Coordinates of C-alpha atoms in Angstrom, one line a residue:
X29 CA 0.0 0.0 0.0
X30 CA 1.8 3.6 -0.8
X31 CA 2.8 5.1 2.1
X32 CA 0.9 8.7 3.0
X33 CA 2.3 11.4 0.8
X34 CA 5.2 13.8 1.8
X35 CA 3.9 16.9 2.3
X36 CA 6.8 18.9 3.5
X37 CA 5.9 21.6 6.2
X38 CA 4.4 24.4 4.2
X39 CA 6.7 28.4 4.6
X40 CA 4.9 30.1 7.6
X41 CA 1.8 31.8 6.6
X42 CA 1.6 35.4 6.6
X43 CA -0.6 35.8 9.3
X44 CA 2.5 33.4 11.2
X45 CA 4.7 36.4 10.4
X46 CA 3.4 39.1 11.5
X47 CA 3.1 37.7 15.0
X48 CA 6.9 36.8 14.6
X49 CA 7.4 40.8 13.8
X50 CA 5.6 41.5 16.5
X51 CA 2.8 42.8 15.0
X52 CA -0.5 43.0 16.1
X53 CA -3.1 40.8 14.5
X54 CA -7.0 40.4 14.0
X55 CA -8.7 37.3 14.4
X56 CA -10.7 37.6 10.8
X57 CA -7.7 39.9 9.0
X58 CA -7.9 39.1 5.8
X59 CA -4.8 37.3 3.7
X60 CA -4.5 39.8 0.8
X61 CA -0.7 40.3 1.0
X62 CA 1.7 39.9 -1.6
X63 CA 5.3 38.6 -1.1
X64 CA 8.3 38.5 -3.8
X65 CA 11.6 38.0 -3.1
X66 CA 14.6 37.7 -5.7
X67 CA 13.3 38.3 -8.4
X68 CA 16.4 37.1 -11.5
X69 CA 16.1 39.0 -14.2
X70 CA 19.1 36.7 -15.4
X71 CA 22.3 37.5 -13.5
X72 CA 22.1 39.6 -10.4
X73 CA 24.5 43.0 -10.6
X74 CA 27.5 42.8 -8.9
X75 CA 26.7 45.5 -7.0
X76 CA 23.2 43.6 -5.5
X77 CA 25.8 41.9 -2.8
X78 CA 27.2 44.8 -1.6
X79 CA 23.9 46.1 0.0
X80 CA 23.9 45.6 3.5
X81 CA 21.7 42.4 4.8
X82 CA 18.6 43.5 7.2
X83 CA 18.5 41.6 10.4
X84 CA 15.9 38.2 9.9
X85 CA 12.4 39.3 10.7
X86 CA 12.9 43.3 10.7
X87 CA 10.4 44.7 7.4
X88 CA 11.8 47.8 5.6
X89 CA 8.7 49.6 4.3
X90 CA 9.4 51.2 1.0
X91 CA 6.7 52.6 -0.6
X92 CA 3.1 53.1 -0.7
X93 CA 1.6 52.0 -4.0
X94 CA -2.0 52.0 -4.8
X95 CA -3.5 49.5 -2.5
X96 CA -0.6 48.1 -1.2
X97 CA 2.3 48.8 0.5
X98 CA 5.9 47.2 0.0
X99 CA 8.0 46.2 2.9
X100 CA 10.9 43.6 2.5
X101 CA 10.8 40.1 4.3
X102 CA 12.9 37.1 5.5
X103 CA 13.2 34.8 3.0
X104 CA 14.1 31.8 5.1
X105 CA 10.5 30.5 5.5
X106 CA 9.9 30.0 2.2
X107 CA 12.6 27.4 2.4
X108 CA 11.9 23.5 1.1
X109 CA 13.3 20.4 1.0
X110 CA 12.9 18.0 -2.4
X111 CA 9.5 16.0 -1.6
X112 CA 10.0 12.2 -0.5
X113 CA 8.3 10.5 -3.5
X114 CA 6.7 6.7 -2.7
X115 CA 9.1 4.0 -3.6
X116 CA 7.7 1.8 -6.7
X117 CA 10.3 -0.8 -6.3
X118 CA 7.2 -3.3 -5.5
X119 CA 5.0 -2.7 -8.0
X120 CA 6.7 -5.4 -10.5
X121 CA 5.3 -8.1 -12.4
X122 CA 7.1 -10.5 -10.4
X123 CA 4.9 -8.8 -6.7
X124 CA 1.6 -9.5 -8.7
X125 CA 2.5 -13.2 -9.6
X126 CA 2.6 -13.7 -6.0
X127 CA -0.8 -12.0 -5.8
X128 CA -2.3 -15.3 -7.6
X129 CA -4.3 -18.0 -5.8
X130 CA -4.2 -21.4 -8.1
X131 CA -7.3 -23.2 -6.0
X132 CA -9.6 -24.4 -9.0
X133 CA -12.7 -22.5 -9.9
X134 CA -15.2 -23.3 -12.8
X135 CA -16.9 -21.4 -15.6
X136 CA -20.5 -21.6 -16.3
X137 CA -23.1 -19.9 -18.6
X138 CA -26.0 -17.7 -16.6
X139 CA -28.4 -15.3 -17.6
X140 CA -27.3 -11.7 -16.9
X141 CA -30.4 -10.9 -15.1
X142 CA -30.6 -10.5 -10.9
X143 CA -27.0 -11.0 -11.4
X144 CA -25.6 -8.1 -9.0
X145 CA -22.3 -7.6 -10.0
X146 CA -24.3 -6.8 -13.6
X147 CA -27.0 -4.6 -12.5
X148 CA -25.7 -1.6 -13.9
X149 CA -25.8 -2.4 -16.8
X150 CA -29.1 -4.6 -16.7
X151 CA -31.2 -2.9 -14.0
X152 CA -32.6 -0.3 -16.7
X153 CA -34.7 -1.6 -20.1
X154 CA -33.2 0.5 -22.1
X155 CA -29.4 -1.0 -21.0
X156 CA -30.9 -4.2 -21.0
X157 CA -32.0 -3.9 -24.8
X158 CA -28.1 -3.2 -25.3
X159 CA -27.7 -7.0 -25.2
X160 CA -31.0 -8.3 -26.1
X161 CA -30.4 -6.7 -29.5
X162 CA -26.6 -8.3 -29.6
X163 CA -27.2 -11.8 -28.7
X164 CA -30.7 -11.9 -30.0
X165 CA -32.1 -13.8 -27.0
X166 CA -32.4 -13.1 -22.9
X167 CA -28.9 -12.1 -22.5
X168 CA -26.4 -14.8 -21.0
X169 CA -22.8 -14.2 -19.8
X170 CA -19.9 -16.4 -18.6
X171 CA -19.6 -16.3 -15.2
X172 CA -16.3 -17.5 -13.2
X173 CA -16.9 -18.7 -10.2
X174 CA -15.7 -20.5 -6.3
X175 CA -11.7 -20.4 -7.9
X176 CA -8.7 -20.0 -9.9
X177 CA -9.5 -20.1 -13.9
X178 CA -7.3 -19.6 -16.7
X179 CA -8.5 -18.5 -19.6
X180 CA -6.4 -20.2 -21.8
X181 CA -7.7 -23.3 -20.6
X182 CA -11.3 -22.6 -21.0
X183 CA -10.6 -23.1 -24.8
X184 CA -13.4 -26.3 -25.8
X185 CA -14.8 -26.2 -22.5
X186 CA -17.5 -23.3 -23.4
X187 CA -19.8 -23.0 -26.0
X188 CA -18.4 -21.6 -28.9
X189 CA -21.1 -18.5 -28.8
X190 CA -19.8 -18.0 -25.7
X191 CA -15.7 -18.6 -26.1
X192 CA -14.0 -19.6 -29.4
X193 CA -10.2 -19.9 -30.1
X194 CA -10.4 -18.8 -33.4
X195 CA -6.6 -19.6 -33.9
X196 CA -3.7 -20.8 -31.8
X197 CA -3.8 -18.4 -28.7
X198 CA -6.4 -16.1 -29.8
X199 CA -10.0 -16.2 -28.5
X200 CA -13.5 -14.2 -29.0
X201 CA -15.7 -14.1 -26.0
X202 CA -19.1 -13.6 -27.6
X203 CA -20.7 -13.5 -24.1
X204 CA -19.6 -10.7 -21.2
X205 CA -17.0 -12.3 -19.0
X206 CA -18.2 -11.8 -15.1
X207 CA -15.5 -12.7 -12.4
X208 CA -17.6 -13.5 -9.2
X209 CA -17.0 -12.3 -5.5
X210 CA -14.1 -15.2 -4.7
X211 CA -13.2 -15.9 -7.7
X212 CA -10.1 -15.5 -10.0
X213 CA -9.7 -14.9 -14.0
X214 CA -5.9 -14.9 -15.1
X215 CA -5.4 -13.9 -18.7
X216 CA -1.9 -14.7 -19.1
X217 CA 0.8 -15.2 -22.2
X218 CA -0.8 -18.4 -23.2
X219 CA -3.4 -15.8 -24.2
X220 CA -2.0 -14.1 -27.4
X221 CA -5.4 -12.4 -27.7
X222 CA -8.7 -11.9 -26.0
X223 CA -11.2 -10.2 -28.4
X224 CA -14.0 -8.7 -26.8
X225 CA -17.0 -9.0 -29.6
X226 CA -18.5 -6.2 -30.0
X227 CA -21.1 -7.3 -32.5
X228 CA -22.5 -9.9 -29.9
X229 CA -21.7 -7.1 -26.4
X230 CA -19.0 -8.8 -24.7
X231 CA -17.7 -7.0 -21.9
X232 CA -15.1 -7.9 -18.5
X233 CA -16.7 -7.3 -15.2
X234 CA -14.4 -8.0 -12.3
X235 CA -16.2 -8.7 -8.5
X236 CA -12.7 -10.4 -7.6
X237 CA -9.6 -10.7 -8.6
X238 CA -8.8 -10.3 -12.2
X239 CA -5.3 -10.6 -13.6
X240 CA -4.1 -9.4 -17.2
X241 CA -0.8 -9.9 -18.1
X242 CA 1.8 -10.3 -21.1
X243 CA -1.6 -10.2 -23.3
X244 CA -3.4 -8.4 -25.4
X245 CA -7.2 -7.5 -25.4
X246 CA -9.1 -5.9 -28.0
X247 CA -12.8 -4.8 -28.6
X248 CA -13.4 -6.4 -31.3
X249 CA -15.4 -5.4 -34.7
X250 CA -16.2 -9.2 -35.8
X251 CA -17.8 -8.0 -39.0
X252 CA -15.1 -6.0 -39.9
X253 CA -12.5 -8.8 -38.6
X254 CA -10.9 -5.5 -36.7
X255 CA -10.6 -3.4 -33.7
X256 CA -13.5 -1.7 -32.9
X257 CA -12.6 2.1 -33.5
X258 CA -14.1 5.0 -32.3
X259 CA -16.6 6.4 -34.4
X260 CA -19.6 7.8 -32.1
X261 CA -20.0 8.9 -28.4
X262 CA -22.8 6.5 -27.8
X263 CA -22.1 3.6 -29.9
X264 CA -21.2 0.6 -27.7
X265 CA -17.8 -0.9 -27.2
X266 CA -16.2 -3.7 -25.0
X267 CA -15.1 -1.8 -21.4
X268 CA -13.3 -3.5 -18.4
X269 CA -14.7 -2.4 -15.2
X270 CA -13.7 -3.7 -11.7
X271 CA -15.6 -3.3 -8.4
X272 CA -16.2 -2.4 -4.8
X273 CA -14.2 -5.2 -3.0
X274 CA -12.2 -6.7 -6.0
X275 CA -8.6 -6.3 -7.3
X276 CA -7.5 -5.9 -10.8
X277 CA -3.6 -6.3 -12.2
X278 CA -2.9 -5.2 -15.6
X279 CA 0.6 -5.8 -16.3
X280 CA 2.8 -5.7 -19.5
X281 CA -0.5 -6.1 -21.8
X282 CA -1.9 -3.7 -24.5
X283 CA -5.5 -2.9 -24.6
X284 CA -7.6 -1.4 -27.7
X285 CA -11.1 0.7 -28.4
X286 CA -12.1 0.3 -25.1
X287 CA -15.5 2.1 -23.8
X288 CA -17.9 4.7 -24.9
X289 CA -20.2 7.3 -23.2
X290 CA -22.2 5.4 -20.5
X291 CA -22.0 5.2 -16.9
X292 CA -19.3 3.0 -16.0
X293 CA -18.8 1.8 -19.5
X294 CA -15.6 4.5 -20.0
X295 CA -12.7 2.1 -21.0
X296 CA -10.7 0.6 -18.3
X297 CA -12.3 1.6 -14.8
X298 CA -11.8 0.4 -11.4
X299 CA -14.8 1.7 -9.4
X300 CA -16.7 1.6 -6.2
X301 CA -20.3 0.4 -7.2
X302 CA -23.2 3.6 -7.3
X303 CA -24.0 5.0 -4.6
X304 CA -27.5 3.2 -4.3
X305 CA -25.8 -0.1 -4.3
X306 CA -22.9 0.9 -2.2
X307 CA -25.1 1.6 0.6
X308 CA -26.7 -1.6 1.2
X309 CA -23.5 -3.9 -0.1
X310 CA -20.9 -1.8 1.8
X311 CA -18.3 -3.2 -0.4
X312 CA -14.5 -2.1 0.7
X313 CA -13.1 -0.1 -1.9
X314 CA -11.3 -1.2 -5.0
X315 CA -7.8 -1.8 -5.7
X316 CA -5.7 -2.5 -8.3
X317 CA -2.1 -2.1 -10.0
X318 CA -1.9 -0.9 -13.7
X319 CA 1.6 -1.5 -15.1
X320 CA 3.6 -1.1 -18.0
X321 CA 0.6 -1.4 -20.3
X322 CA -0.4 -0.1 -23.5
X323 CA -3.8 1.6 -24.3
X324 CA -5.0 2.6 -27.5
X325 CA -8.4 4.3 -28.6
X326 CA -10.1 4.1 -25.0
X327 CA -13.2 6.7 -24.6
X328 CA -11.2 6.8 -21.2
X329 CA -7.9 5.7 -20.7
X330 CA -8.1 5.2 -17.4
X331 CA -11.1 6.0 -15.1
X332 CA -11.9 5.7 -10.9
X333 CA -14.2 6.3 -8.9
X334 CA -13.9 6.4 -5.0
X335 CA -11.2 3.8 -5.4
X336 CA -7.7 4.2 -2.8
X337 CA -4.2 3.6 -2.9
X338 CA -4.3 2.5 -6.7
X339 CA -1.2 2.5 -8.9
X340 CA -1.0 4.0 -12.2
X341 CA 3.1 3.1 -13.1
X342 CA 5.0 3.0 -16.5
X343 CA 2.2 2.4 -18.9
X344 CA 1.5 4.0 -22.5
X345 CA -1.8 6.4 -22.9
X346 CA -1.9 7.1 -26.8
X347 CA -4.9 8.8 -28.8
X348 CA -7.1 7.8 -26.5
X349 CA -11.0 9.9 -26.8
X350 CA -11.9 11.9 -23.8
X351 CA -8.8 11.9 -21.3
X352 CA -6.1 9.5 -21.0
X353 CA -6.1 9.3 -17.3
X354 CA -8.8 9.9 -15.1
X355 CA -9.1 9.8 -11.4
X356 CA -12.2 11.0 -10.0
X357 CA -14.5 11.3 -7.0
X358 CA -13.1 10.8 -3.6
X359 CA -10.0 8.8 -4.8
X360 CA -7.2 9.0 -2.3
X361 CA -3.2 8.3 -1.8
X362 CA -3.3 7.3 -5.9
X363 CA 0.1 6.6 -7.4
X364 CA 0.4 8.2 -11.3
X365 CA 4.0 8.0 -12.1
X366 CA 6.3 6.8 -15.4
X367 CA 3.5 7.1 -17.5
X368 CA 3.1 8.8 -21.2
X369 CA -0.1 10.2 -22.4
X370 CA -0.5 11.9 -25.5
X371 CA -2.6 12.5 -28.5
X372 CA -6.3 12.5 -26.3
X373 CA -8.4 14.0 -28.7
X374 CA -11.1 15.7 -26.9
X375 CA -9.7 16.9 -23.6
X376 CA -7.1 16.4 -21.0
X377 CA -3.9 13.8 -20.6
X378 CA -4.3 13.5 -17.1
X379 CA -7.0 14.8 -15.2
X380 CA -8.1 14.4 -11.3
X381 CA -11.4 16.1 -10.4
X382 CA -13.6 16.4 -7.4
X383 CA -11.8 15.5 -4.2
X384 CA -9.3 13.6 -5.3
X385 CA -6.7 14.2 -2.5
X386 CA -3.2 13.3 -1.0
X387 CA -2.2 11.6 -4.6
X388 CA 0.7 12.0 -6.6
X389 CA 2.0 12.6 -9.8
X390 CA 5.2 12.3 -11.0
X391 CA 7.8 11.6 -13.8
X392 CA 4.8 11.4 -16.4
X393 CA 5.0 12.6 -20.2
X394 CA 2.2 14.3 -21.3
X395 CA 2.1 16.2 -24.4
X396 CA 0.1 16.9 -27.9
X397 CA -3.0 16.6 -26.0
X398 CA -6.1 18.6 -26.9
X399 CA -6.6 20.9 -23.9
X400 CA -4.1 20.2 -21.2
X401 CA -1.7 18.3 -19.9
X402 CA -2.3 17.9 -16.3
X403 CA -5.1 19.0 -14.7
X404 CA -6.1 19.0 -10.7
X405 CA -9.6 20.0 -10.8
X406 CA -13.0 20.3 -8.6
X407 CA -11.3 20.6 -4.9
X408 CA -8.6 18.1 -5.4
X409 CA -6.0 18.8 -2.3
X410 CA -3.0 17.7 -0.8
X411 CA -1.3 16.2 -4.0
X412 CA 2.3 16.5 -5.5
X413 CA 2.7 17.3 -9.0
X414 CA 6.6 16.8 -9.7
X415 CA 9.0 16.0 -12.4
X416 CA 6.9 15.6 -15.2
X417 CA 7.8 16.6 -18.7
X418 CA 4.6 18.3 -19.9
X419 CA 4.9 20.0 -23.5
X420 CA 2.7 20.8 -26.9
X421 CA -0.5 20.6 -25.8
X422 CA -3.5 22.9 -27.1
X423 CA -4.6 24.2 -23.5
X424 CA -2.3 25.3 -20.5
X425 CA 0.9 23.3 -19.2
X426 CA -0.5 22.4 -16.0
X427 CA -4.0 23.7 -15.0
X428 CA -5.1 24.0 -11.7
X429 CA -9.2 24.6 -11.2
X430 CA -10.2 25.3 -7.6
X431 CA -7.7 23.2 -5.9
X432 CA -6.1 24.2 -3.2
X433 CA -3.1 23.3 -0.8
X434 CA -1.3 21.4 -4.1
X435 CA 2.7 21.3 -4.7
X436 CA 3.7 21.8 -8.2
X437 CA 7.3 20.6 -8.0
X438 CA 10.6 21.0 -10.5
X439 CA 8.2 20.3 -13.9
X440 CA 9.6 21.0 -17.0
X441 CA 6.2 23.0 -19.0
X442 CA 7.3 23.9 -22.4
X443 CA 5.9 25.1 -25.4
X444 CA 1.8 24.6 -24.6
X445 CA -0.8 26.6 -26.8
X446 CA -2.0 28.8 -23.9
X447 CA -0.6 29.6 -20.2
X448 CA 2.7 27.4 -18.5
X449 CA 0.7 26.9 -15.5
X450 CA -2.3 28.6 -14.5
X451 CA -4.2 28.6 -11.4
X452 CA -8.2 29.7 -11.0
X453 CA -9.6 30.3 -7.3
X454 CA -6.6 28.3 -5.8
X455 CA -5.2 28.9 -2.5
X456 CA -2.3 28.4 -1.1
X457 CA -0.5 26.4 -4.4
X458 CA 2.7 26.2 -4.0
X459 CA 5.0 26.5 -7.3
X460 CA 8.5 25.5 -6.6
X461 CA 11.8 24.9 -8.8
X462 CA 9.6 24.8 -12.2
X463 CA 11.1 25.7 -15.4
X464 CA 7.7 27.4 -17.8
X465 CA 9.2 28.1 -21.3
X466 CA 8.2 29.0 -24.7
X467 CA 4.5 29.0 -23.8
X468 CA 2.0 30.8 -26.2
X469 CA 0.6 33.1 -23.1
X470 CA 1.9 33.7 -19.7
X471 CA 4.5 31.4 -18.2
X472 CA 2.5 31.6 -14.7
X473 CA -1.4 32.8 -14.0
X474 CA -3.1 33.0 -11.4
X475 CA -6.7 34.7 -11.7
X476 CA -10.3 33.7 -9.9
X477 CA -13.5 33.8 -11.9
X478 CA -17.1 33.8 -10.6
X479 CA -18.7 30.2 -11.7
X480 CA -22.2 30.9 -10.0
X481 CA -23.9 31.5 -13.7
X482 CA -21.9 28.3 -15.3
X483 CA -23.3 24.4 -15.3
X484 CA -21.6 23.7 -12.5
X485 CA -23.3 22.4 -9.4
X486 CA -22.2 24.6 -6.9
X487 CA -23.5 22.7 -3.8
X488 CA -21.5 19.4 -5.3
X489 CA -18.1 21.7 -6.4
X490 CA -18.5 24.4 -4.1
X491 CA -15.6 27.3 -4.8
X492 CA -14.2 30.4 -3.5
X493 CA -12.5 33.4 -5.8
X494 CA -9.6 33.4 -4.3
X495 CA -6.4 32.8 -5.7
X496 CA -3.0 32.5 -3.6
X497 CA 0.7 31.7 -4.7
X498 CA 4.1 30.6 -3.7
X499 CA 6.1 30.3 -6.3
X500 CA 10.1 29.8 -5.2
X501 CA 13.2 29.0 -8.0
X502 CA 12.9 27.9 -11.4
X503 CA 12.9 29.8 -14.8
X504 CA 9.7 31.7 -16.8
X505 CA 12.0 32.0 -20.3
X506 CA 10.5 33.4 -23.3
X507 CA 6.7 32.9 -22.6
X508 CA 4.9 34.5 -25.3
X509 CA 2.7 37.4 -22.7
X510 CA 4.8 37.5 -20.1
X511 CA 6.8 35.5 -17.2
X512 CA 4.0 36.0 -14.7
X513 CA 0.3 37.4 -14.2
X514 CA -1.9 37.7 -11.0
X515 CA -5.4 38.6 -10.6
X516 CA -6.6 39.9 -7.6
X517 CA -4.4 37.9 -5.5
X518 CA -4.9 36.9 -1.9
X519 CA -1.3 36.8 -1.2
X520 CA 1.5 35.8 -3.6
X521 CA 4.9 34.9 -2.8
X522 CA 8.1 34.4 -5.1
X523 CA 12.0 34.0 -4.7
X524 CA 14.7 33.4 -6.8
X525 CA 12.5 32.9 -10.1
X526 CA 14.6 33.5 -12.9
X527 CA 12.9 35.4 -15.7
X528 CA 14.8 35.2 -19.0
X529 CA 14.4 35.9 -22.8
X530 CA 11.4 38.3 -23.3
X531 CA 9.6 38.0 -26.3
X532 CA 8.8 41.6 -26.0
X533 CA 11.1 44.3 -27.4
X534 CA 10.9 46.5 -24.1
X535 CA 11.7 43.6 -21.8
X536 CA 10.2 42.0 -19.0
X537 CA 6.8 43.4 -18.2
X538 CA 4.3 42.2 -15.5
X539 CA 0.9 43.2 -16.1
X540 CA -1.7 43.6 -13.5
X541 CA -0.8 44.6 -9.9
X542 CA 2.6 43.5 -10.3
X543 CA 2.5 45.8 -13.3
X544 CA 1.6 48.5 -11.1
X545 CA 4.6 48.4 -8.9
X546 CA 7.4 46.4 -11.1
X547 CA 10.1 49.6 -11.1
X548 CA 10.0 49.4 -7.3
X549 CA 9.9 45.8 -6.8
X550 CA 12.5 44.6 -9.5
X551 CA 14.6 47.6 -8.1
X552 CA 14.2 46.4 -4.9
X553 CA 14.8 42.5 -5.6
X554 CA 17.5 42.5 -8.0
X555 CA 19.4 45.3 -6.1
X556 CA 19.3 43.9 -2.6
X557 CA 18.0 40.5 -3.3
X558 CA 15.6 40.1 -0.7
X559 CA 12.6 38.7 -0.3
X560 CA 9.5 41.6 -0.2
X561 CA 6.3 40.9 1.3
X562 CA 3.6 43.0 -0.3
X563 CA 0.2 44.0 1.9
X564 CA -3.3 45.4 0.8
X565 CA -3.6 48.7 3.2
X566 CA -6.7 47.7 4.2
X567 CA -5.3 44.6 5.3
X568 CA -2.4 46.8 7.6
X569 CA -5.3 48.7 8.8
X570 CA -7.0 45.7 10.5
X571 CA -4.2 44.4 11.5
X572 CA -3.2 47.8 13.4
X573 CA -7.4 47.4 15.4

């Protein structure tokens, strides 16, 4: 199980400080303060080292500057150690063979009907008439049951409208596959292929254990004698989808045109069951390991739902529909590392969205994508976004949608169609050692926006506008608007962020607030590098009460 992220003790707030100063404070002051320190235009003049250092905690106020006032600031605080990253020396091919009970099951042919692990997708008529239509009778499916099966060795055993080896090592399951609760279904290398018909609405459930490995399974056109490609939102496909309760491996194996746009159908999805069901089963939640896999043409790459401690490590997300990886409601302490996502066509690479918390993310490829290329979304705290190489996608970099109390950590965020990074009614995100280059619009943003009039359901994604930043090191080179924008900050906080290569002929220019005071602050930065802490008069005002 992954051990509890790192979160490394966050730089004092500002409240924090100005109790350390001495200052007075007021229980409900508000937070609107601004802090920059060091700002590196590229190389700091000589003559920067040669002004005298202040004593630690002692401000220096400046100037007075429309709302605002500028004082300088100890820098120490905003001092952090490399996050501890999980170690994912276990999660090998070798750990999940050891996963494997061998005690014999069988496999037998039932009607899909009262079958629970299948009410989903039976419980409604017009579902149901999914498979009525398919298999042209009450629908049936293979259910695996009491034990260990290989599917290799089912081969003569079933039907062959149910399971057909249609030539040595590859199979068509005309019927869904259903792993019962206790049972196990190992598709292994004695398993070239597994076609999933989709002419006759073959499907995997898992409600045990199901392993996949050194295989490949495809949905399968039958007319066509190929894959079943994408061609409509709604038109069925073969998905994988394991429960509440069960464990699923996938390991070394490449899977292709899974899913389509219906609950639970997405592609490859390890989910709690519905809320309805989840209430009276009280199933534990699902787990799994995906590995050094391959997926191709998914409406979803990869999907969750209320699922903990998964591992998403090494695998291969490419032109996939919708996103390429997706964890989403109430997912916790998730693993997404190794991976390389690109080419989703309609949205994101990787996504998280609503609650998904304490996660992280990290030494993943995600570029070409159609909007952006990692995405922490709908109240998704406490997770570590580090290392990742995220480049050429048609949205933002890294987009952050109200999120707060994230670490974006040493990324490399290069050349995307709109902002590096960009933050909307986030607080306290800290941006640390990232390098935001060649982007089309600003290298950081940070702005709020008022989603009251949108679609969104505020009572389910509830938000704030606010918006709150520490960004420390790294380097905003040659972003097409600017190194760095701010709307309306509650408080933002940068030191020792290189800003390099302008696009514009008159230099470095910050618009907005920063805009408003960037002779005295760069003058004050690069001059006597220190950090500067930057308060809202009204705020100095209540804390004076």
């Amino acid at each position: 199980m992954p051990c509890q992220p790192a979160t490394p003790d966050s730089p004092l707030s500002l409240r924090e400080r100005a109790r350390v100063r001495g200052e007075s404070q007021h229980q409900n002051a508000p937070l609107a303060t601004l802090l920059l320190g060091s700002l590196l235009l590229a190389t700091a003049p000589s003559w920067a080292a040669e002004t005298p250092a202040k004593q630690p905690g002692i401000t220096q106020t400046l100037k007075e500057s429309g709302n605002y006032t500028v004082t300088a600031a100890p820098a120490e605080p905003l001092h952090l150690d490399p996050p501890k990253l999980p170690d994912l020396s276990g999660y090998t091919a070798e750990a999940v063979e050891k996963k494997i009970d061998r005690k014999p099951g069988k496999a037998t042919v039932q009607r899909m009907v009262q079958q629970q692990p299948l009410k989903e997708f039976t419980g409604g008529q017009n579902r149901l008439g999914e498979w009525v239509k398919r298999q042209r009778q009450m629908p049936q499916a293979i259910f695996i049951d009491g034990g260990y099966v290989n599917l290799a060795q089912l081969a003569g055993k079933l039907p062959k409208n149910a399971l057909e080896q249609v030539e040595p090592g590859v199979f068509v399951a005309r019927l869904p596959i259903v792993v019962n609760q206790g049972a196990t279904l190992d598709i292994d290398k004695g398993v070239k292929e597994l076609r999933l018909s989709q002419d006759r609405g073959a499907f995997l459930v898992n409600d045990g254990k199901l392993f996949i490995r050194d295989s490949k399974v495809t949905a399968w056109n039958e007319a066509k004698k190929e894959p079943a490609w994408y061609r409509t939102p709604n038109e069925f496909r073969p998905f994988l989808v394991s429960w509440g309760g069960a464990e699923a491996y996938l390991v070394n194996s490449t899977f292709t045109s899974f899913g389509y746009n219906a609950s639970k159908a997405y592609g490859i999805s390890i989910s709690q069951y519905s809320p309805g069901m989840d209430k009276t089963m009280k199933r534990p939640r699902p787990k799994g390991w995906v590995l050094d896999s391959t997926f191709i043409d998914a409406w979803y790459g990869f999907y969750c739902y209320e699922a903990d401690d998964l591992v998403v490590k090494g695998n291969t997300y490419r032109d996939n529909i919708v996103y390429g990886i997706d964890p989403h409601d109430r997912s916790h302490r998730l693993i997404i590392a190794g991976n390389t996502v690109h080419g989703t066509k309609k949205k994101h690479g990787i996504i998280v969205s609503r609650e998904v918390n304490d996660s992280w993310i990290f030494n993943n490829k995600t570029f070409d994508n159609h909007l952006s290329g990692i995405v922490l979304d709908r109240n998704s705290e406490r997770n570590l976004v580090a290392y990742n190489e995220v480049y050429r996608n048609q949205s933002d970099g890294i987009t952050v949608y109200e999120s707060g109390d994230n670490l974006i950590y040493a990324n490399q965020v290069l050349g995307n169609r709109r902002h590096g990074i960009r933050v909307r009614n986030s607080v306290n995100l800290r941006l640390y050692e990232n390098v935001a280059a060649g982007n089309q619009l600003i290298g950081v943003y940070g702005h709020i926006k008022d989603l009251t009039n949108t679609d969104r359901n505020i009572n389910l994604d509830p938000f704030d506008t606010k918006v709150s930043l520490i960004v420390v090191g790294g380097k905003l080179i040659g972003n097409g608007s600017g190194p760095l924008s701010v709307d309306s900050p509650l408080s933002l906080e940068l030191y020792k962020v290189a800003m390099l290569a302008p696009t514009k002929s008159s230099g470095i220019s910050l618009p907005g607030i920063l805009g408003e005071k960037q002779d005295e602050i760069l003058d004050l930065l690069v001059r006597q590098q220190r950090a500067v802490l930057i308060d809202p008069v009204e705020s100095q005002a209540e804390l004076q009460d």
